[in-house]
Structures are given as C-alpha cells and as structure tokens.
Amino acid sequence: MHRLSVVALLVLLACGSASSEPAPQPVEAPKPLPPPATMAEVRNVDVEALAQAEDAGEVALLLDVRTPEEYASGHVPGAQNLPLDQLGDKLGELQPHKDQEVWVICQSGGRSSVAAERLAAAGFKPVNVKGGTGAWKAAGHPVE
C-alpha cells in the first residue's frame, strides 16, 4: 500500500505541473493621458484688451466668477456674476454662448484662469482676463 501511495503522489504531481496555461507576463504600466486639446485654447488678455474689446462691442458675455459679495463691491460694467463654485452647475445656461468667446474675470486672474480652463474643457471659447477686477480698477476703468 505504501508503494501505491508513492506512485499516486507522483502521478498527481506530474499532472499538476503539466499545466497548459502560459506563464504570466509582466503588465505594462498604462501611459498617461495627454491633456485635453481644449486646454490650449484658453486665450489670456490684459484689462486693456478687455476695455478695447468692450468699446468695439466684441464682448457678448463677460462672467465675473467672484463671490456675490466681491461682485457687489464693484465689477466691470455689464459683467454677469457666476461664482466659480457654481460654474459646473450652470454650464447648461451658457450653451447659447458656446460659439462665441466667453470672457472671464475675477479679482486677480487666478479663479478666472480655472474657470476658463473648465469652460475650454466643456467646448467653450474662453478668454481669461489677467489681472482681474483689481487691475481694471487700478487702470482707472469704471465699475458698477
């Protein structure tokens, strides 16, 4: 009986190691995705370019992405307040402007830059106003 157990064990070992499954291959790390092409489509301008575009009637929509309190303390005439934290929820309301440039301003240019990138990623044509409302006021332009 002892001899039969050894033979059975050898047969089991031989069958178990004769697997037809291929050896596992190393997995390649996924390549990082490139940034969306629309991110490169954010145009950055200074407040003088905004003033010239407004004088020429070229600004169909100017979004002020500051808080309502900041907006109330003085904003570029004609700017509509749409706080940055509400931009994602309001993209549907901006659809009629998708084929036009959407100008974006904040206090100094940081939040408007973020908003412009989000708009570009959603297929809009954003124009970020560098320097923001602070630079607008400092240049002597009027505020409402």
PDB file of C-alpha atoms in Angstrom:
ATOM      1  CA  MET A   1       0.000   0.000   0.000  1.00  0.00           C
ATOM      2  CA  HIS A   2       2.876   2.274   0.699  1.00  0.00           C
ATOM      3  CA  ARG A   3       4.244   1.765  -2.817  1.00  0.00           C
ATOM      4  CA  LEU A   4       0.866   2.580  -4.389  1.00  0.00           C
ATOM      5  CA  SER A   5       0.613   5.840  -2.436  1.00  0.00           C
ATOM      6  CA  VAL A   6       4.003   6.968  -3.687  1.00  0.00           C
ATOM      7  CA  VAL A   7       3.010   6.192  -7.299  1.00  0.00           C
ATOM      8  CA  ALA A   8      -0.280   8.044  -6.914  1.00  0.00           C
ATOM      9  CA  LEU A   9       1.537  11.024  -5.442  1.00  0.00           C
ATOM     10  CA  LEU A  10       3.995  11.085  -8.355  1.00  0.00           C
ATOM     11  CA  VAL A  11       1.144  10.920 -10.879  1.00  0.00           C
ATOM     12  CA  LEU A  12      -0.662  13.812  -9.168  1.00  0.00           C
ATOM     13  CA  LEU A  13       2.479  15.904  -9.082  1.00  0.00           C
ATOM     14  CA  ALA A  14       3.205  15.211 -12.740  1.00  0.00           C
ATOM     15  CA  CYS A  15      -0.322  16.128 -13.797  1.00  0.00           C
ATOM     16  CA  GLY A  16      -0.384  19.272 -11.696  1.00  0.00           C
ATOM     17  CA  SER A  17       2.867  20.634 -13.085  1.00  0.00           C
ATOM     18  CA  ALA A  18       1.981  19.852 -16.693  1.00  0.00           C
ATOM     19  CA  SER A  19      -0.386  22.792 -16.890  1.00  0.00           C
ATOM     20  CA  SER A  20      -1.126  24.146 -20.337  1.00  0.00           C
ATOM     21  CA  GLU A  21      -1.603  27.727 -19.030  1.00  0.00           C
ATOM     22  CA  PRO A  22       1.074  30.154 -20.159  1.00  0.00           C
ATOM     23  CA  ALA A  23       3.287  31.761 -17.573  1.00  0.00           C
ATOM     24  CA  PRO A  24       2.012  35.207 -16.503  1.00  0.00           C
ATOM     25  CA  GLN A  25       3.565  38.068 -18.473  1.00  0.00           C
ATOM     26  CA  PRO A  26       4.623  41.345 -16.881  1.00  0.00           C
ATOM     27  CA  VAL A  27       1.972  44.045 -17.210  1.00  0.00           C
ATOM     28  CA  GLU A  28       2.968  47.351 -18.782  1.00  0.00           C
ATOM     29  CA  ALA A  29       2.123  50.464 -16.823  1.00  0.00           C
ATOM     30  CA  PRO A  30      -0.620  52.483 -18.531  1.00  0.00           C
ATOM     31  CA  LYS A  31       0.565  55.530 -20.418  1.00  0.00           C
ATOM     32  CA  PRO A  32      -0.672  58.848 -19.015  1.00  0.00           C
ATOM     33  CA  LEU A  33      -3.418  60.547 -20.973  1.00  0.00           C
ATOM     34  CA  PRO A  34      -2.477  63.735 -22.774  1.00  0.00           C
ATOM     35  CA  PRO A  35      -4.151  66.913 -21.557  1.00  0.00           C
ATOM     36  CA  PRO A  36      -7.358  67.779 -23.395  1.00  0.00           C
ATOM     37  CA  ALA A  37      -6.654  69.750 -26.550  1.00  0.00           C
ATOM     38  CA  THR A  38      -9.117  72.441 -25.476  1.00  0.00           C
ATOM     39  CA  MET A  39      -6.894  73.466 -22.563  1.00  0.00           C
ATOM     40  CA  ALA A  40      -4.532  75.092 -25.063  1.00  0.00           C
ATOM     41  CA  GLU A  41      -7.436  77.145 -26.414  1.00  0.00           C
ATOM     42  CA  VAL A  42      -7.666  79.483 -23.422  1.00  0.00           C
ATOM     43  CA  ARG A  43      -6.778  82.969 -24.580  1.00  0.00           C
ATOM     44  CA  ASN A  44      -5.271  85.261 -21.952  1.00  0.00           C
ATOM     45  CA  VAL A  45      -5.574  89.035 -22.244  1.00  0.00           C
ATOM     46  CA  ASP A  46      -4.942  92.030 -20.007  1.00  0.00           C
ATOM     47  CA  VAL A  47      -7.544  94.559 -18.853  1.00  0.00           C
ATOM     48  CA  GLU A  48      -6.641  96.975 -21.657  1.00  0.00           C
ATOM     49  CA  ALA A  49      -7.573  94.308 -24.224  1.00  0.00           C
ATOM     50  CA  LEU A  50     -10.879  93.835 -22.401  1.00  0.00           C
ATOM     51  CA  ALA A  51     -11.536  97.600 -22.457  1.00  0.00           C
ATOM     52  CA  GLN A  52     -10.784  97.769 -26.185  1.00  0.00           C
ATOM     53  CA  ALA A  53     -12.984  94.745 -26.924  1.00  0.00           C
ATOM     54  CA  GLU A  54     -15.836  96.245 -24.897  1.00  0.00           C
ATOM     55  CA  ASP A  55     -15.512  99.577 -26.703  1.00  0.00           C
ATOM     56  CA  ALA A  56     -15.653  97.727 -30.023  1.00  0.00           C
ATOM     57  CA  GLY A  57     -18.743  95.741 -28.942  1.00  0.00           C
ATOM     58  CA  GLU A  58     -16.841  92.436 -29.149  1.00  0.00           C
ATOM     59  CA  VAL A  59     -17.711  91.146 -25.661  1.00  0.00           C
ATOM     60  CA  ALA A  60     -21.011  89.272 -25.829  1.00  0.00           C
ATOM     61  CA  LEU A  61     -20.626  87.675 -22.385  1.00  0.00           C
ATOM     62  CA  LEU A  62     -18.343  88.642 -19.500  1.00  0.00           C
ATOM     63  CA  LEU A  63     -18.525  86.360 -16.473  1.00  0.00           C
ATOM     64  CA  ASP A  64     -17.290  87.587 -13.097  1.00  0.00           C
ATOM     65  CA  VAL A  65     -16.504  84.409 -11.170  1.00  0.00           C
ATOM     66  CA  ARG A  66     -16.001  86.075  -7.784  1.00  0.00           C
ATOM     67  CA  THR A  67     -18.345  85.647  -4.835  1.00  0.00           C
ATOM     68  CA  PRO A  68     -21.570  87.687  -4.820  1.00  0.00           C
ATOM     69  CA  GLU A  69     -20.118  89.887  -2.062  1.00  0.00           C
ATOM     70  CA  GLU A  70     -16.996  90.653  -4.106  1.00  0.00           C
ATOM     71  CA  TYR A  71     -19.099  91.291  -7.199  1.00  0.00           C
ATOM     72  CA  ALA A  72     -21.343  93.703  -5.258  1.00  0.00           C
ATOM     73  CA  SER A  73     -18.290  95.687  -4.123  1.00  0.00           C
ATOM     74  CA  GLY A  74     -17.631  96.721  -7.727  1.00  0.00           C
ATOM     75  CA  HIS A  75     -17.455  94.946 -11.061  1.00  0.00           C
ATOM     76  CA  VAL A  76     -16.758  95.654 -14.716  1.00  0.00           C
ATOM     77  CA  PRO A  77     -19.890  97.206 -16.260  1.00  0.00           C
ATOM     78  CA  GLY A  78     -22.010  94.537 -17.928  1.00  0.00           C
ATOM     79  CA  ALA A  79     -20.300  91.620 -16.194  1.00  0.00           C
ATOM     80  CA  GLN A  80     -22.601  88.830 -15.005  1.00  0.00           C
ATOM     81  CA  ASN A  81     -21.851  87.209 -11.674  1.00  0.00           C
ATOM     82  CA  LEU A  82     -21.359  83.442 -11.809  1.00  0.00           C
ATOM     83  CA  PRO A  83     -19.236  82.306  -8.838  1.00  0.00           C
ATOM     84  CA  LEU A  84     -16.584  79.747  -9.706  1.00  0.00           C
ATOM     85  CA  ASP A  85     -18.091  77.143  -7.364  1.00  0.00           C
ATOM     86  CA  GLN A  86     -21.373  77.306  -9.338  1.00  0.00           C
ATOM     87  CA  LEU A  87     -19.866  77.195 -12.824  1.00  0.00           C
ATOM     88  CA  GLY A  88     -20.283  73.434 -13.317  1.00  0.00           C
ATOM     89  CA  ASP A  89     -23.967  73.584 -12.382  1.00  0.00           C
ATOM     90  CA  LYS A  90     -24.636  76.482 -14.762  1.00  0.00           C
ATOM     91  CA  LEU A  91     -22.866  75.254 -17.918  1.00  0.00           C
ATOM     92  CA  GLY A  92     -26.220  74.391 -19.464  1.00  0.00           C
ATOM     93  CA  GLU A  93     -27.354  78.006 -19.135  1.00  0.00           C
ATOM     94  CA  LEU A  94     -24.233  79.122 -21.024  1.00  0.00           C
ATOM     95  CA  GLN A  95     -24.898  76.894 -24.065  1.00  0.00           C
ATOM     96  CA  PRO A  96     -26.291  79.753 -26.209  1.00  0.00           C
ATOM     97  CA  HIS A  97     -22.803  81.338 -25.960  1.00  0.00           C
ATOM     98  CA  LYS A  98     -20.850  78.224 -26.919  1.00  0.00           C
ATOM     99  CA  ASP A  99     -19.958  79.553 -30.372  1.00  0.00           C
ATOM    100  CA  GLN A 100     -18.853  82.949 -29.009  1.00  0.00           C
ATOM    101  CA  GLU A 101     -15.942  83.982 -26.870  1.00  0.00           C
ATOM    102  CA  VAL A 102     -16.841  83.887 -23.193  1.00  0.00           C
ATOM    103  CA  TRP A 103     -14.744  86.412 -21.282  1.00  0.00           C
ATOM    104  CA  VAL A 104     -13.937  85.531 -17.674  1.00  0.00           C
ATOM    105  CA  ILE A 105     -12.718  87.815 -14.882  1.00  0.00           C
ATOM    106  CA  CYS A 106     -12.185  87.558 -11.121  1.00  0.00           C
ATOM    107  CA  GLN A 107     -10.242  89.700  -8.641  1.00  0.00           C
ATOM    108  CA  SER A 108      -6.685  88.998  -9.831  1.00  0.00           C
ATOM    109  CA  GLY A 109      -6.813  86.300 -12.517  1.00  0.00           C
ATOM    110  CA  GLY A 110      -6.495  83.062 -10.529  1.00  0.00           C
ATOM    111  CA  ARG A 111     -10.111  81.955 -10.331  1.00  0.00           C
ATOM    112  CA  SER A 112     -10.849  83.212 -13.824  1.00  0.00           C
ATOM    113  CA  SER A 113      -7.974  81.087 -15.135  1.00  0.00           C
ATOM    114  CA  VAL A 114      -9.512  77.995 -13.510  1.00  0.00           C
ATOM    115  CA  ALA A 115     -12.942  78.908 -14.875  1.00  0.00           C
ATOM    116  CA  ALA A 116     -11.514  79.457 -18.361  1.00  0.00           C
ATOM    117  CA  GLU A 117      -9.872  76.018 -18.328  1.00  0.00           C
ATOM    118  CA  ARG A 118     -13.152  74.421 -17.257  1.00  0.00           C
ATOM    119  CA  LEU A 119     -15.019  76.258 -19.993  1.00  0.00           C
ATOM    120  CA  ALA A 120     -12.447  75.195 -22.590  1.00  0.00           C
ATOM    121  CA  ALA A 121     -12.755  71.573 -21.459  1.00  0.00           C
ATOM    122  CA  ALA A 122     -16.537  71.880 -21.951  1.00  0.00           C
ATOM    123  CA  GLY A 123     -16.069  73.109 -25.516  1.00  0.00           C
ATOM    124  CA  PHE A 124     -16.387  76.867 -24.988  1.00  0.00           C
ATOM    125  CA  LYS A 125     -14.048  79.590 -26.304  1.00  0.00           C
ATOM    126  CA  PRO A 126     -12.903  81.306 -23.090  1.00  0.00           C
ATOM    127  CA  VAL A 127     -10.886  84.486 -22.759  1.00  0.00           C
ATOM    128  CA  ASN A 128      -9.207  84.903 -19.374  1.00  0.00           C
ATOM    129  CA  VAL A 129      -8.665  88.485 -18.177  1.00  0.00           C
ATOM    130  CA  LYS A 130      -5.293  88.546 -16.419  1.00  0.00           C
ATOM    131  CA  GLY A 131      -5.037  90.925 -13.503  1.00  0.00           C
ATOM    132  CA  GLY A 132      -8.779  90.808 -12.971  1.00  0.00           C
ATOM    133  CA  THR A 133     -11.003  93.460 -11.486  1.00  0.00           C
ATOM    134  CA  GLY A 134      -8.137  94.694  -9.312  1.00  0.00           C
ATOM    135  CA  ALA A 135      -6.120  95.620 -12.392  1.00  0.00           C
ATOM    136  CA  TRP A 136      -9.260  97.012 -14.060  1.00  0.00           C
ATOM    137  CA  LYS A 137      -9.822  99.412 -11.144  1.00  0.00           C
ATOM    138  CA  ALA A 138      -6.119 100.263 -10.862  1.00  0.00           C
ATOM    139  CA  ALA A 139      -6.117 101.268 -14.544  1.00  0.00           C
ATOM    140  CA  GLY A 140      -8.904 103.754 -13.820  1.00  0.00           C
ATOM    141  CA  HIS A 141     -11.673 101.920 -15.675  1.00  0.00           C
ATOM    142  CA  PRO A 142     -15.232 102.365 -14.354  1.00  0.00           C
ATOM    143  CA  VAL A 143     -17.001  99.843 -12.114  1.00  0.00           C
ATOM    144  CA  GLU A 144     -20.649  99.347 -11.271  1.00  0.00           C
TER     145      GLU A 144
END
